[in-house]
mmCIF file of C-alpha atoms in Angstrom:
data_model
loop_
_atom_site.group_PDB
_atom_site.id
_atom_site.type_symbol
_atom_site.label_atom_id
_atom_site.label_comp_id
_atom_site.label_asym_id
_atom_site.label_seq_id
_atom_site.Cartn_x
_atom_site.Cartn_y
_atom_site.Cartn_z
ATOM 1 C CA MET Y 1 7.510 -73.756 49.335
ATOM 2 C CA ALA Y 2 6.806 -75.788 46.209
ATOM 3 C CA VAL Y 3 3.954 -74.752 43.912
ATOM 4 C CA LEU Y 4 1.430 -77.578 43.550
ATOM 5 C CA THR Y 5 0.897 -79.147 40.131
ATOM 6 C CA ASP Y 6 -2.486 -78.856 38.398
ATOM 7 C CA ALA Y 7 -3.241 -82.451 39.383
ATOM 8 C CA GLU Y 8 -2.343 -81.787 43.017
ATOM 9 C CA ILE Y 9 -4.520 -78.663 43.079
ATOM 10 C CA GLN Y 10 -7.456 -80.564 41.553
ATOM 11 C CA GLN Y 11 -7.028 -83.281 44.176
ATOM 12 C CA ALA Y 12 -6.963 -80.689 46.973
ATOM 13 C CA LEU Y 13 -10.047 -78.891 45.585
ATOM 14 C CA GLY Y 14 -11.911 -82.210 45.655
ATOM 15 C CA LYS Y 15 -11.764 -82.003 49.454
ATOM 16 C CA LEU Y 16 -12.270 -78.220 49.724
ATOM 17 C CA SER Y 17 -16.000 -77.588 49.624
ATOM 18 C CA GLY Y 18 -16.876 -74.467 47.612
ATOM 19 C CA TRP Y 19 -13.336 -73.629 46.462
ATOM 20 C CA GLN Y 20 -12.423 -73.189 42.814
ATOM 21 C CA ARG Y 21 -9.422 -72.121 40.783
ATOM 22 C CA ASN Y 22 -9.258 -68.539 39.616
ATOM 23 C CA GLY Y 23 -6.151 -67.998 37.507
ATOM 24 C CA LYS Y 24 -3.153 -68.926 39.664
ATOM 25 C CA ALA Y 25 -5.152 -68.694 42.904
ATOM 26 C CA ILE Y 26 -7.918 -70.683 44.571
ATOM 27 C CA GLN Y 27 -10.994 -68.876 45.847
ATOM 28 C CA ARG Y 28 -14.381 -69.265 47.483
ATOM 29 C CA VAL Y 29 -17.309 -66.863 47.828
ATOM 30 C CA PHE Y 30 -19.127 -66.834 51.180
ATOM 31 C CA GLU Y 31 -22.596 -65.316 51.513
ATOM 32 C CA PHE Y 32 -24.194 -64.005 54.713
ATOM 33 C CA PRO Y 33 -27.579 -62.552 55.683
ATOM 34 C CA ASP Y 34 -26.098 -59.046 55.906
ATOM 35 C CA PHE Y 35 -22.945 -56.906 56.002
ATOM 36 C CA LYS Y 36 -22.597 -57.126 59.769
ATOM 37 C CA GLN Y 37 -22.410 -60.912 59.731
ATOM 38 C CA ALA Y 38 -20.038 -60.797 56.770
ATOM 39 C CA MET Y 39 -17.705 -58.586 58.854
ATOM 40 C CA VAL Y 40 -17.852 -60.988 61.824
ATOM 41 C CA PHE Y 41 -16.629 -63.719 59.471
ATOM 42 C CA VAL Y 42 -13.924 -61.473 57.972
ATOM 43 C CA ASN Y 43 -12.584 -60.712 61.444
ATOM 44 C CA LYS Y 44 -12.429 -64.396 62.393
ATOM 45 C CA ILE Y 45 -10.489 -65.092 59.194
ATOM 46 C CA ALA Y 46 -8.222 -62.107 59.882
ATOM 47 C CA ASP Y 47 -7.306 -63.574 63.287
ATOM 48 C CA ALA Y 48 -6.594 -66.994 61.773
ATOM 49 C CA ALA Y 49 -4.524 -65.355 59.000
ATOM 50 C CA GLU Y 50 -2.398 -63.494 61.553
ATOM 51 C CA GLN Y 51 -1.840 -66.699 63.533
ATOM 52 C CA ALA Y 52 -0.778 -68.583 60.410
ATOM 53 C CA ASP Y 53 1.079 -65.566 58.990
ATOM 54 C CA HIS Y 54 -0.658 -66.311 55.685
ATOM 55 C CA HIS Y 55 -3.195 -63.771 54.474
ATOM 56 C CA PRO Y 56 -5.961 -64.347 51.950
ATOM 57 C CA ASP Y 57 -7.023 -61.629 49.541
ATOM 58 C CA ILE Y 58 -10.407 -60.521 50.906
ATOM 59 C CA ASP Y 59 -13.089 -58.792 48.823
ATOM 60 C CA ILE Y 60 -16.184 -57.575 50.674
ATOM 61 C CA ARG Y 61 -19.333 -56.800 48.644
ATOM 62 C CA TYR Y 62 -21.980 -56.039 51.279
ATOM 63 C CA ASN Y 63 -23.028 -59.566 52.359
ATOM 64 C CA LYS Y 64 -20.683 -61.475 50.018
ATOM 65 C CA VAL Y 65 -17.049 -62.140 50.899
ATOM 66 C CA THR Y 66 -14.559 -63.615 48.433
ATOM 67 C CA MET Y 67 -11.450 -65.229 49.898
ATOM 68 C CA ALA Y 68 -8.585 -65.914 47.485
ATOM 69 C CA LEU Y 69 -5.361 -67.721 48.301
ATOM 70 C CA ILE Y 70 -2.045 -67.795 46.486
ATOM 71 C CA SER Y 71 1.539 -67.907 47.736
ATOM 72 C CA HIS Y 72 2.834 -64.768 46.036
ATOM 73 C CA ASP Y 73 6.464 -65.549 46.901
ATOM 74 C CA SER Y 74 6.153 -68.986 45.253
ATOM 75 C CA GLY Y 75 4.048 -67.753 42.319
ATOM 76 C CA GLY Y 76 1.209 -70.221 42.739
ATOM 77 C CA VAL Y 77 -0.847 -72.405 45.050
ATOM 78 C CA THR Y 78 1.154 -74.267 47.709
ATOM 79 C CA GLY Y 79 0.368 -76.491 50.670
ATOM 80 C CA ARG Y 80 0.091 -73.353 52.816
ATOM 81 C CA ASP Y 81 -2.831 -72.140 50.701
ATOM 82 C CA VAL Y 82 -4.593 -75.480 50.925
ATOM 83 C CA ARG Y 83 -4.165 -75.532 54.723
ATOM 84 C CA MET Y 84 -5.486 -71.979 55.028
ATOM 85 C CA ALA Y 85 -8.476 -72.813 52.797
ATOM 86 C CA GLU Y 86 -9.239 -75.794 55.086
ATOM 87 C CA LYS Y 87 -9.007 -73.483 58.099
ATOM 88 C CA ILE Y 88 -11.343 -70.933 56.481
ATOM 89 C CA ASN Y 89 -13.895 -73.667 55.741
ATOM 90 C CA GLN Y 90 -13.671 -74.846 59.374
ATOM 91 C CA ILE Y 91 -14.369 -71.301 60.581
ATOM 92 C CA ALA Y 92 -17.257 -70.897 58.094
ATOM 93 C CA GLY Y 93 -18.664 -74.118 59.602
ATOM 94 C CA MET D 1 -30.880 -40.363 44.247
ATOM 95 C CA ALA D 2 -29.569 -38.564 41.148
ATOM 96 C CA VAL D 3 -26.341 -39.742 39.533
ATOM 97 C CA LEU D 4 -23.777 -36.946 39.415
ATOM 98 C CA THR D 5 -22.583 -35.661 36.057
ATOM 99 C CA ASP D 6 -18.939 -36.061 35.032
ATOM 100 C CA ALA D 7 -18.365 -32.389 35.851
ATOM 101 C CA GLU D 8 -19.940 -32.761 39.286
ATOM 102 C CA ILE D 9 -17.837 -35.853 40.006
ATOM 103 C CA GLN D 10 -14.643 -34.065 38.925
ATOM 104 C CA GLN D 11 -15.535 -31.140 41.184
ATOM 105 C CA ALA D 12 -16.155 -33.493 44.121
ATOM 106 C CA LEU D 13 -12.887 -35.372 43.498
ATOM 107 C CA GLY D 14 -11.030 -32.059 43.656
ATOM 108 C CA LYS D 15 -11.921 -31.949 47.353
ATOM 109 C CA LEU D 16 -11.500 -35.675 48.036
ATOM 110 C CA SER D 17 -7.816 -36.300 48.688
ATOM 111 C CA GLY D 18 -6.613 -39.554 47.142
ATOM 112 C CA TRP D 19 -9.868 -40.520 45.414
ATOM 113 C CA GLN D 20 -10.078 -41.280 41.705
ATOM 114 C CA ARG D 21 -12.656 -42.522 39.265
ATOM 115 C CA ASN D 22 -12.603 -46.200 38.361
ATOM 116 C CA GLY D 23 -15.262 -46.941 35.767
ATOM 117 C CA LYS D 24 -18.607 -45.855 37.217
ATOM 118 C CA ALA D 25 -17.267 -45.798 40.797
ATOM 119 C CA ILE D 26 -14.854 -43.658 42.787
ATOM 120 C CA GLN D 27 -12.086 -45.327 44.760
ATOM 121 C CA ARG D 28 -9.078 -44.783 46.968
ATOM 122 C CA VAL D 29 -6.283 -47.125 48.066
ATOM 123 C CA PHE D 30 -5.132 -46.851 51.687
ATOM 124 C CA GLU D 31 -1.793 -48.316 52.786
ATOM 125 C CA PHE D 32 -0.849 -49.345 56.330
ATOM 126 C CA PRO D 33 2.272 -50.689 58.043
ATOM 127 C CA ASP D 34 0.755 -54.178 58.282
ATOM 128 C CA PHE D 35 -2.374 -56.326 57.938
ATOM 129 C CA LYS D 36 -3.418 -55.805 61.548
ATOM 130 C CA GLN D 37 -3.576 -52.029 61.162
ATOM 131 C CA ALA D 38 -5.340 -52.422 57.826
ATOM 132 C CA MET D 39 -8.033 -54.458 59.602
ATOM 133 C CA VAL D 40 -8.452 -51.819 62.345
ATOM 134 C CA PHE D 41 -9.187 -49.302 59.582
ATOM 135 C CA VAL D 42 -11.572 -51.681 57.785
ATOM 136 C CA ASN D 43 -13.560 -52.171 60.996
ATOM 137 C CA LYS D 44 -13.848 -48.416 61.580
ATOM 138 C CA ILE D 45 -15.149 -48.003 58.033
ATOM 139 C CA ALA D 46 -17.534 -50.942 58.516
ATOM 140 C CA ASP D 47 -19.070 -49.209 61.560
ATOM 141 C CA ALA D 48 -19.458 -45.927 59.655
ATOM 142 C CA ALA D 49 -20.982 -47.793 56.693
ATOM 143 C CA GLU D 50 -23.552 -49.461 58.932
ATOM 144 C CA GLN D 51 -24.453 -46.118 60.496
ATOM 145 C CA ALA D 52 -24.893 -44.497 57.086
ATOM 146 C CA ASP D 53 -26.467 -47.648 55.601
ATOM 147 C CA HIS D 54 -24.133 -47.165 52.637
ATOM 148 C CA HIS D 55 -21.425 -49.766 52.147
ATOM 149 C CA PRO D 56 -18.229 -49.376 50.151
ATOM 150 C CA ASP D 57 -16.752 -52.284 48.227
ATOM 151 C CA ILE D 58 -13.696 -53.237 50.288
ATOM 152 C CA ASP D 59 -10.675 -55.119 48.900
ATOM 153 C CA ILE D 60 -8.003 -56.152 51.406
ATOM 154 C CA ARG D 61 -4.543 -57.071 50.074
ATOM 155 C CA TYR D 62 -2.432 -57.588 53.210
ATOM 156 C CA ASN D 63 -1.579 -53.965 54.187
ATOM 157 C CA LYS D 64 -3.432 -52.283 51.287
ATOM 158 C CA VAL D 65 -7.153 -51.572 51.397
ATOM 159 C CA THR D 66 -9.126 -50.335 48.397
ATOM 160 C CA MET D 67 -12.450 -48.629 49.116
ATOM 161 C CA ALA D 68 -14.793 -48.174 46.153
ATOM 162 C CA LEU D 69 -18.097 -46.316 46.186
ATOM 163 C CA ILE D 70 -20.996 -46.432 43.779
ATOM 164 C CA SER D 71 -24.752 -46.236 44.303
ATOM 165 C CA HIS D 72 -25.729 -49.516 42.660
ATOM 166 C CA ASP D 73 -29.440 -48.696 42.756
ATOM 167 C CA SER D 74 -28.803 -45.408 40.915
ATOM 168 C CA GLY D 75 -26.190 -46.861 38.538
ATOM 169 C CA GLY D 76 -23.449 -44.348 39.293
ATOM 170 C CA VAL D 77 -21.872 -41.956 41.760
ATOM 171 C CA THR D 78 -24.317 -39.904 43.825
ATOM 172 C CA GLY D 79 -24.091 -37.436 46.696
ATOM 173 C CA ARG D 80 -24.261 -40.388 49.109
ATOM 174 C CA ASP D 81 -21.005 -41.748 47.693
ATOM 175 C CA VAL D 82 -19.287 -38.379 47.960
ATOM 176 C CA ARG D 83 -20.420 -38.022 51.588
ATOM 177 C CA MET D 84 -19.225 -41.531 52.437
ATOM 178 C CA ALA D 85 -15.851 -40.857 50.754
ATOM 179 C CA GLU D 86 -15.516 -37.688 52.891
ATOM 180 C CA LYS D 87 -16.339 -39.756 55.988
ATOM 181 C CA ILE D 88 -13.750 -42.401 55.049
ATOM 182 C CA ASN D 89 -11.087 -39.704 54.596
ATOM 183 C CA GLN D 90 -11.983 -38.250 58.007
ATOM 184 C CA ILE D 91 -11.547 -41.678 59.604
ATOM 185 C CA ALA D 92 -8.247 -42.257 57.769
ATOM 186 C CA GLY D 93 -7.109 -38.931 59.243
#
């Protein structure tokens, strides 16, 4: 799948609330009242990732969860990453 | 809780299969056949962390899970971290 250009990524981020670039990836930090609720969110994302066969990098720091997306096989951000970021935002509500 | 000395940490690591120092923390990387099995492990650790009220930093990279332990309030590795690392190794089997 084709890596998006910087302009295309900027355009996509304009519609992706909370997401930012971090190096070659895009990422968003989600914050919850506690660890338990953070894990509920992580498990919902894990199910969606399995369904899409596209897995974010997930960092859990007690009540803060960072989701990062990059298409490693393409070496950058692709349409798959943007679609998964949209899905994650839907789940976060 | 008292931060362990370098010598005490080295002694503890001698009995903690797979764990290493990383800066002020101790960490171990666990590898699984796939993401799904990685998530089963993460959820077991999450339950144990809630029970102990001591939460590792958890990084999920598809089938690889890094667990890192540090007592943030003490500013280093304490006996609580060593006990949680032992618990994590027990769960990993």
